[in-house]
Short mmCIF file of C-alpha atoms and ligand atoms in Angstrom, two decimals:
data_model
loop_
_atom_site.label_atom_id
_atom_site.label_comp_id
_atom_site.label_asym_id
_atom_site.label_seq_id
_atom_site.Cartn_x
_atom_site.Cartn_y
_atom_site.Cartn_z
CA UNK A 26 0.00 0.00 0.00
CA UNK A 27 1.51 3.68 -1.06
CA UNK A 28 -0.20 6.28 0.97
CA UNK A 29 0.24 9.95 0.34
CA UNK A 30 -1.04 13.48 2.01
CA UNK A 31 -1.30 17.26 1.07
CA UNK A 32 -2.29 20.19 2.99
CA UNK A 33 -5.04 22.99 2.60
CA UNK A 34 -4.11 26.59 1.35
CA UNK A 35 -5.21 30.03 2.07
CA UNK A 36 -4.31 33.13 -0.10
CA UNK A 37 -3.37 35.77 1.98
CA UNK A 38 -2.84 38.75 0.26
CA UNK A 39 -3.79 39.12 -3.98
CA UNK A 40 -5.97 37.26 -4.96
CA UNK A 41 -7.84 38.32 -8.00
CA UNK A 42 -5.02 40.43 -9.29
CA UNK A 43 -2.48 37.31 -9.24
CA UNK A 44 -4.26 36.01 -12.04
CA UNK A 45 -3.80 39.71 -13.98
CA UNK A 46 0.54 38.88 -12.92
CA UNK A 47 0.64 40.26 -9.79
CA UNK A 48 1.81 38.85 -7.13
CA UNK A 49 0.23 37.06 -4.15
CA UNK A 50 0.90 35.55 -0.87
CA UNK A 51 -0.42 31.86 0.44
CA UNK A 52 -0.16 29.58 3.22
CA UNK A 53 -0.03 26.10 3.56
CA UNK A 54 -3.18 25.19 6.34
CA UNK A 55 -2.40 21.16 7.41
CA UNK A 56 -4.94 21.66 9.58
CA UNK A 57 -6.72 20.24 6.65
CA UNK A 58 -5.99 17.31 4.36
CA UNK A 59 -6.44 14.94 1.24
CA UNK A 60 -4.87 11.70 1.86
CA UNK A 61 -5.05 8.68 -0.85
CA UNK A 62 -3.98 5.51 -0.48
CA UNK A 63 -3.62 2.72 -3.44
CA UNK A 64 -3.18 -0.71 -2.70
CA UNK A 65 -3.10 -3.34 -5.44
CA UNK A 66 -6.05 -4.85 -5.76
CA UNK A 67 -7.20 -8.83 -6.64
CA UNK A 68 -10.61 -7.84 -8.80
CA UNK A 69 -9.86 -7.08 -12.40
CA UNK A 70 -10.42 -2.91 -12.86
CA UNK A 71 -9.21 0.66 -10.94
CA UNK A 72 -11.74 0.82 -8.62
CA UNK A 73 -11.92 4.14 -6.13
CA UNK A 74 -13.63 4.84 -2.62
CA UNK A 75 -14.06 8.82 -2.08
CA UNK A 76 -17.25 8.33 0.39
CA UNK A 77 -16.47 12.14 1.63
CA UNK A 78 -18.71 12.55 -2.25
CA UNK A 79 -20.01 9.66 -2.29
CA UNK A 80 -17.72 8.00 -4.90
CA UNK A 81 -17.54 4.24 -5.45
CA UNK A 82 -17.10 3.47 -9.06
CA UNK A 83 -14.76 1.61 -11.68
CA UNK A 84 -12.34 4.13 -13.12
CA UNK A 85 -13.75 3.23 -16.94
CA UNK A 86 -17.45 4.20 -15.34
CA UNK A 87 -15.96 8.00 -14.77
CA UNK A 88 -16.42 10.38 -17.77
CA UNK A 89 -12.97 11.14 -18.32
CA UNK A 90 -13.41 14.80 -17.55
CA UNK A 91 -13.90 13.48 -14.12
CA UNK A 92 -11.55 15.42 -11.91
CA UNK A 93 -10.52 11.76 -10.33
CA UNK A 94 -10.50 10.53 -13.42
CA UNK A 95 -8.68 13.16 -15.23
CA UNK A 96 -6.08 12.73 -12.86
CA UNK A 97 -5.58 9.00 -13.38
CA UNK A 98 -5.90 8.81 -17.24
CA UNK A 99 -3.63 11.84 -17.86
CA UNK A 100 -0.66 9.87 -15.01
CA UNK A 101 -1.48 6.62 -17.01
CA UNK A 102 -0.69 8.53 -20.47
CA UNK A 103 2.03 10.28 -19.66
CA UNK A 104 3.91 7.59 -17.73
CA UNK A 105 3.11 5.02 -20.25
CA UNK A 106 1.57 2.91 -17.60
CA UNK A 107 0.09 0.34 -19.92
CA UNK A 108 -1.63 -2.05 -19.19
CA UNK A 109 -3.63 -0.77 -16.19
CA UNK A 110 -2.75 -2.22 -13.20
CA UNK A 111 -5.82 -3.55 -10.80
CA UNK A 112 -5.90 -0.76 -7.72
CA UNK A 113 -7.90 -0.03 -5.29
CA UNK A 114 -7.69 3.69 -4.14
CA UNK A 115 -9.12 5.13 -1.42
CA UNK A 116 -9.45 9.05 -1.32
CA UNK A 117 -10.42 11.15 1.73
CA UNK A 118 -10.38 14.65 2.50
CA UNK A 119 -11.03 17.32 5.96
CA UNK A 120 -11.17 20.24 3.06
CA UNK A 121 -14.36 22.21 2.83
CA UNK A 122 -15.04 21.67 -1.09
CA UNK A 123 -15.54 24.84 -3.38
CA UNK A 124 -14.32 27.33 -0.01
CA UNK A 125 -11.33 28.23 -1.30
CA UNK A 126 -8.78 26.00 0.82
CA UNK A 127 -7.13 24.28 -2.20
CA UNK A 128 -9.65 21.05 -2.09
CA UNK A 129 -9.42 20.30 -5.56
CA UNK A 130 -5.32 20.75 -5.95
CA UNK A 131 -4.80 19.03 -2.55
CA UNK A 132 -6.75 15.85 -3.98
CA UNK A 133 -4.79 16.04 -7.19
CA UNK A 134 -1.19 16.20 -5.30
CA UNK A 135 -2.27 13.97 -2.73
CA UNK A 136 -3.73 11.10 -5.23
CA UNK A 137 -0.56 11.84 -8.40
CA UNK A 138 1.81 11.29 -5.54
CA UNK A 139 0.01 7.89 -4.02
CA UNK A 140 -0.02 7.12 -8.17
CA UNK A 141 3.62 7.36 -9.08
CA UNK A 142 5.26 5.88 -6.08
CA UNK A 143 2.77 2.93 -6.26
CA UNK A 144 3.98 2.54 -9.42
CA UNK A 145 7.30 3.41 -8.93
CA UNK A 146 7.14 6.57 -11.77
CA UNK A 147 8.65 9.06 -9.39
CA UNK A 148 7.78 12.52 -9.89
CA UNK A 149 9.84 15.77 -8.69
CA UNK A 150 7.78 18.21 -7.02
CA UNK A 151 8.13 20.61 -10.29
CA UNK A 152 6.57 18.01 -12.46
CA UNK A 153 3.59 17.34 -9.63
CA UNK A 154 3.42 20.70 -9.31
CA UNK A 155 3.12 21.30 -13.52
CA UNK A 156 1.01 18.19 -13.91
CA UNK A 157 -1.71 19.64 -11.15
CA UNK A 158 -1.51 22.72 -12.98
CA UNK A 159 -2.77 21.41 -16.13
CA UNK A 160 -5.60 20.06 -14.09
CA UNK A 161 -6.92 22.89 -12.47
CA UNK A 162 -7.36 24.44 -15.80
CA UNK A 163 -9.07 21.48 -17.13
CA UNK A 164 -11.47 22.15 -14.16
CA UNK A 165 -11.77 25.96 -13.24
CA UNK A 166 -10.57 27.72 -16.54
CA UNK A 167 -7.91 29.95 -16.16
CA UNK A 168 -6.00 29.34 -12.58
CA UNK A 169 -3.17 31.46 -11.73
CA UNK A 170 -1.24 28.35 -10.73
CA UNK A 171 -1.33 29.81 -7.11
CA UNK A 172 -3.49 26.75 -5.16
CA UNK A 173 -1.31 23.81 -7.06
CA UNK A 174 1.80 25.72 -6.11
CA UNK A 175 1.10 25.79 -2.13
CA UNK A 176 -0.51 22.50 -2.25
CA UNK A 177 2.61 20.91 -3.97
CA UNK A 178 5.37 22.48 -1.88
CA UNK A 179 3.49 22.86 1.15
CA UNK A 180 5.56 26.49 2.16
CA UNK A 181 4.60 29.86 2.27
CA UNK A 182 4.72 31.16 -1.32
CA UNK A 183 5.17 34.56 -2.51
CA UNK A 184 3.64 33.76 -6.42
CA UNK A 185 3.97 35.53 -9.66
CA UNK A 186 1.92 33.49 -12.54
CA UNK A 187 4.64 32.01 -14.69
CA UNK A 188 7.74 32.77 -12.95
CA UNK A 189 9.64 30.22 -10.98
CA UNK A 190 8.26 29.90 -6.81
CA UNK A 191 9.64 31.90 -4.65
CA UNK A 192 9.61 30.50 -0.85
CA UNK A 193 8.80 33.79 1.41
CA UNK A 194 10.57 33.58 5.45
CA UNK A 195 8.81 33.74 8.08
CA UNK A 196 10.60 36.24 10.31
CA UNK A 197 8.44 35.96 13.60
CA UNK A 198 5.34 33.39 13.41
CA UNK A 199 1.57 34.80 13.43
CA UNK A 200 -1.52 33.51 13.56
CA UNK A 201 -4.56 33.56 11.23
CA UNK A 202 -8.35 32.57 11.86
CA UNK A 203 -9.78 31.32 8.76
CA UNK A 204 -13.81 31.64 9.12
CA UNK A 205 -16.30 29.89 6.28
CA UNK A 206 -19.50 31.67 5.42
CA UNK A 207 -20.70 27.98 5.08
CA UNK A 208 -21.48 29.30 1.08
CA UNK A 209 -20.10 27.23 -1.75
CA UNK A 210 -18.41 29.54 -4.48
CA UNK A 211 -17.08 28.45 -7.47
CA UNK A 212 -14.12 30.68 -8.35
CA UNK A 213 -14.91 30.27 -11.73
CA UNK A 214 -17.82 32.26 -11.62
CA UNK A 215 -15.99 35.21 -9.71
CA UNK A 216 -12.81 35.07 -11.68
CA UNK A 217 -15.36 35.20 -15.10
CA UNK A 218 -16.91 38.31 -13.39
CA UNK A 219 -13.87 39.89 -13.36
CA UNK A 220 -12.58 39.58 -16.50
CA UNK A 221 -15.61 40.90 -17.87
CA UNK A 222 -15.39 44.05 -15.77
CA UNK A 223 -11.57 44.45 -17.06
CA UNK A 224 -12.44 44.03 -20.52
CA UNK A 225 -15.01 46.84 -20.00
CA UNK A 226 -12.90 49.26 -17.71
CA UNK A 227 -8.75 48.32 -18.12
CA UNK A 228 -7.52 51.21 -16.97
CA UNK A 229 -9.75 51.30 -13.55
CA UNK A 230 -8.98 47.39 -13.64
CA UNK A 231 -5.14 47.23 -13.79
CA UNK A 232 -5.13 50.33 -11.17
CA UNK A 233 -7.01 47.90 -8.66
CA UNK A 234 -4.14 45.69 -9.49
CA UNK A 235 -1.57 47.17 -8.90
CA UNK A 236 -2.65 48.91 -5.45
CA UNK A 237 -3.29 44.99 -4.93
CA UNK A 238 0.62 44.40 -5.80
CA UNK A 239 1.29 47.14 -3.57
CA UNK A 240 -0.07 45.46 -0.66
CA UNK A 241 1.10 42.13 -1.62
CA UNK A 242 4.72 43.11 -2.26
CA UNK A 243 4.64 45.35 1.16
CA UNK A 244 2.82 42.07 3.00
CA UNK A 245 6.02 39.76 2.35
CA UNK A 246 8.56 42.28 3.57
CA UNK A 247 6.29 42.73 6.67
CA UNK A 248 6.27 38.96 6.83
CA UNK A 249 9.74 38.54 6.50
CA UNK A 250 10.29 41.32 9.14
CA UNK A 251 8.37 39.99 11.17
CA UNK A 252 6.14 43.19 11.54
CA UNK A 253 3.36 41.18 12.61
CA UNK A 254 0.91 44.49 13.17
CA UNK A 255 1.28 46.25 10.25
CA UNK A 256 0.09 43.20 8.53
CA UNK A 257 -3.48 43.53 10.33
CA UNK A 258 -3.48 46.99 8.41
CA UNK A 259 -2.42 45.68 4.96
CA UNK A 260 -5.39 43.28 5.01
CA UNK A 261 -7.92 45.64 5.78
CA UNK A 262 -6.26 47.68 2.81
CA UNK A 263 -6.76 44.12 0.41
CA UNK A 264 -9.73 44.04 1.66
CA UNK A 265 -11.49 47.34 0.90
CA UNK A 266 -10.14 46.60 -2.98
CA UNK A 267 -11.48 43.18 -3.31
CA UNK A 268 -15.02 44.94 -2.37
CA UNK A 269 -14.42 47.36 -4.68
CA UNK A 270 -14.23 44.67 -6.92
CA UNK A 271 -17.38 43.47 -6.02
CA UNK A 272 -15.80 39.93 -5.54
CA UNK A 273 -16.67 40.05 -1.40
CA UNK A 274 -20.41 39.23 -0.43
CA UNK A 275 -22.61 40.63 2.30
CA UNK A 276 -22.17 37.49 4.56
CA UNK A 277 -17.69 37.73 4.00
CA UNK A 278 -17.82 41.55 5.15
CA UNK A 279 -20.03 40.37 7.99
CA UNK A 280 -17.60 38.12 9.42
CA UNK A 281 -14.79 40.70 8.48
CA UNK A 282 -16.45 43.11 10.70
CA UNK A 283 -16.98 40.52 13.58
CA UNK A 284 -13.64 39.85 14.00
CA UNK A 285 -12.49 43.33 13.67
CA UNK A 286 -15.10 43.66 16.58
CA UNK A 287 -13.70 41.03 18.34
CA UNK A 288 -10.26 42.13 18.34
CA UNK A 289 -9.05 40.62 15.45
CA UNK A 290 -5.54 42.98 14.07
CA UNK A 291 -7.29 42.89 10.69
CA UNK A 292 -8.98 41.17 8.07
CA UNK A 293 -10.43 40.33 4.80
CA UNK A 294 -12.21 37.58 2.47
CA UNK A 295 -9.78 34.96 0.83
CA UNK A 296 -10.00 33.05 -2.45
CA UNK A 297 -12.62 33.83 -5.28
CA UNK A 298 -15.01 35.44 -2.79
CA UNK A 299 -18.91 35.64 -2.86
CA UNK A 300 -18.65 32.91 -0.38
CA UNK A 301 -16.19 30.80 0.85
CA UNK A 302 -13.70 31.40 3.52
CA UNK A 303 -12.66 34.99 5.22
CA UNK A 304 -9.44 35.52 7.55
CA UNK A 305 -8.49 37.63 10.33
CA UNK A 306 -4.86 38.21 11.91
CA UNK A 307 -5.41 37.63 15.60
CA UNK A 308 -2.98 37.11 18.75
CA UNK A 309 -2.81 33.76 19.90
CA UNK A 310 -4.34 34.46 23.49
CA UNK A 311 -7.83 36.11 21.50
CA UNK A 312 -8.12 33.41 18.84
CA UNK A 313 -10.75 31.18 20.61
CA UNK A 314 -12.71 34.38 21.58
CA UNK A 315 -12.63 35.63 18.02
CA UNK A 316 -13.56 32.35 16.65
CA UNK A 317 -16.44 32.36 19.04
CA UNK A 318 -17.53 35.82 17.82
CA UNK A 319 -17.32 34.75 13.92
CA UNK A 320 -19.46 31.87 14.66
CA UNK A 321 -21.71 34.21 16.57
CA UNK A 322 -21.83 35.99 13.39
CA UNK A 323 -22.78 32.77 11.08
CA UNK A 324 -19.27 31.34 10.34
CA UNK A 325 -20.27 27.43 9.79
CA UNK A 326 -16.41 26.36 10.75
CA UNK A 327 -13.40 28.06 11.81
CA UNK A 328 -9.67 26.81 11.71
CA UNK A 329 -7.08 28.67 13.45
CA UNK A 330 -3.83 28.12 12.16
CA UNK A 331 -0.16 29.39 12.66
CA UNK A 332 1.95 30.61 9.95
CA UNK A 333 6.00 30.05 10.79
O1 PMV B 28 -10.88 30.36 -4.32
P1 PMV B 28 -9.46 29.92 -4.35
O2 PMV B 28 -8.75 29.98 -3.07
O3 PMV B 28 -9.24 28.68 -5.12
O4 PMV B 28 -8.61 31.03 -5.06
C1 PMV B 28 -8.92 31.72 -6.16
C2 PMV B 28 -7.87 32.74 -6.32
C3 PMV B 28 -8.06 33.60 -7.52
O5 PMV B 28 -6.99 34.53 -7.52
C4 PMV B 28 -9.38 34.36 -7.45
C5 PMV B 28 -8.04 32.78 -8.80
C6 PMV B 28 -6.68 32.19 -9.12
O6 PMV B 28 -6.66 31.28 -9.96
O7 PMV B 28 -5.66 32.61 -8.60
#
């Protein structure tokens, strides 16, 4: 049996504007998981357990734009893995689907991973990292590469769409609530929005942008500092943009507020937005109070996590 794990993510600062080149910042949460295991198997087929969606089938049962699928028929191709083997795999995941935590990447990593060393095709994290890549377009249309990147490397990553990682340094450790507005958003949909309001507008568009870039840029040197205040301020900033671009919802700035009520040093929506998951920068000692508060205000879940 080959068994294999990836973390959650959460962007940080720039979302939005990463996928317009600018930069952005993300987190690794393993507070949350995908694990996969794949064990040869005695019955003739691939057949794969994912009861977290209720997924028991034969691998030739899938349409092969399946993301499961996908994954398996594109590793099969490429590493000439022919005939099929007989597998059982058996997929499980503690990340909040469509919430912008990475579910989707962190399944892909997790289960290409458990795949190749099975089969003993082993894969650098570069090529895990491109292969994922080409699989989050398949499914959400034009990623920034941002959520595959995390996922793969599991480090803090300061991103730039199509130039190589860059690992950012801690400098002194802080910690984040993440709070879920319980709503499903596909980041499609917001991303799509978007572009649309670029292709209208450019110049108001790439102005956003940039004062996005601004943030982000000034973020990692804060981070790196390990000017853990200022950082409370810079994600108010992001956040005040991202509702400009009409990407937060009523039910994200709700929570925003509740935590900034609570105490919280600052905070804003993360990920597509218009649902999904918000964050706050809290101290340690008035995490579990602000958590309390954000659930107070509707948050569904909360996951407090510690960025070092
Ligand atoms: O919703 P998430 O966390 O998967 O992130 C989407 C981030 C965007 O910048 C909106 C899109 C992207 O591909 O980077």
């Amino acid at each position: 049996m080959t068994t294999s794990s990836a973390p959650g993510k959460i962007i940080l600062f720039g979302e939005h504007a990463v996928v317009y080149g600018r930069p952005a910042l993300a987190v690794p949460v393993t507070q949350v998981h995908a694990d996969v295991e794949v064990l040869d198997s005695a019955r003739a087929g691939i057949w794969i357990q994912a009861p977290d969606v209720n997924l028991h089938a034969e691998l030739n049962t899938l349409p092969s734009d399946h993301p499961i699928a996908s994954v398996i028929h594109n590793f099969f191709f490429l590493s000439r893995v022919s005939p099929f083997p007989n597998l059982d795999i058996r997929i499980s995941s503690t990340i909040p689907v469509a919430s912008g935590l990475g579910s989707g990447a962190a399944v892909s990593v997790a289960l290409l991973r458990a795949l190749s060393s099975h089969l003993e095709k082993q894969m650098t994290d570069k090529e895990v990292n491109a292969f994922v890549y080409e699989i989050e377009k398949l499914h959400h249309g034009t990623p920034s590469g941002i959520d595959n990147t995390v996922v793969t490397y599991a480090q803090p990553v300061y991103f730039v769409k199509g130039l190589p990682i860059e690992i950012f340094r801690v400098g002194r450790p802080f910690t984040i609530l993440i709070g879920d507005t319980g709503i499903p958003a596909p980041t499609r949909e917001s991303v799509g929005d978007v572009q649309r309001f670029w292709l209208k507008d450019k110049a108001r568009w790439e102005s956003l942008f940039d004062n996005i870039a601004e943030i982000s840029f000034t973020a990692r040197r804060v981070i790196e500092e390990g000017w853990v205040k200022m950082l409370g301020e810079l994600m108010d900033e992001n956040h005040a943009l991202l509702q400009q671009m009409t990407v937060s919802s009523p039910e994200l700035d709700t929570l925003v507020e509740a935590a900034r009520s609570a105490g919280a040093l600052g905070a804003k929506m993360s990920g597509g937005g218009r649902g999904g998951n918000m964050i706050a920068l809290v101290e340690p000692e008035t995490a579990e109070a602000v958590s309390a508060s954000l659930k107070e205000a509707g948050a569904t879940n909360t996951i407090i996590t510690r960025v070092a």
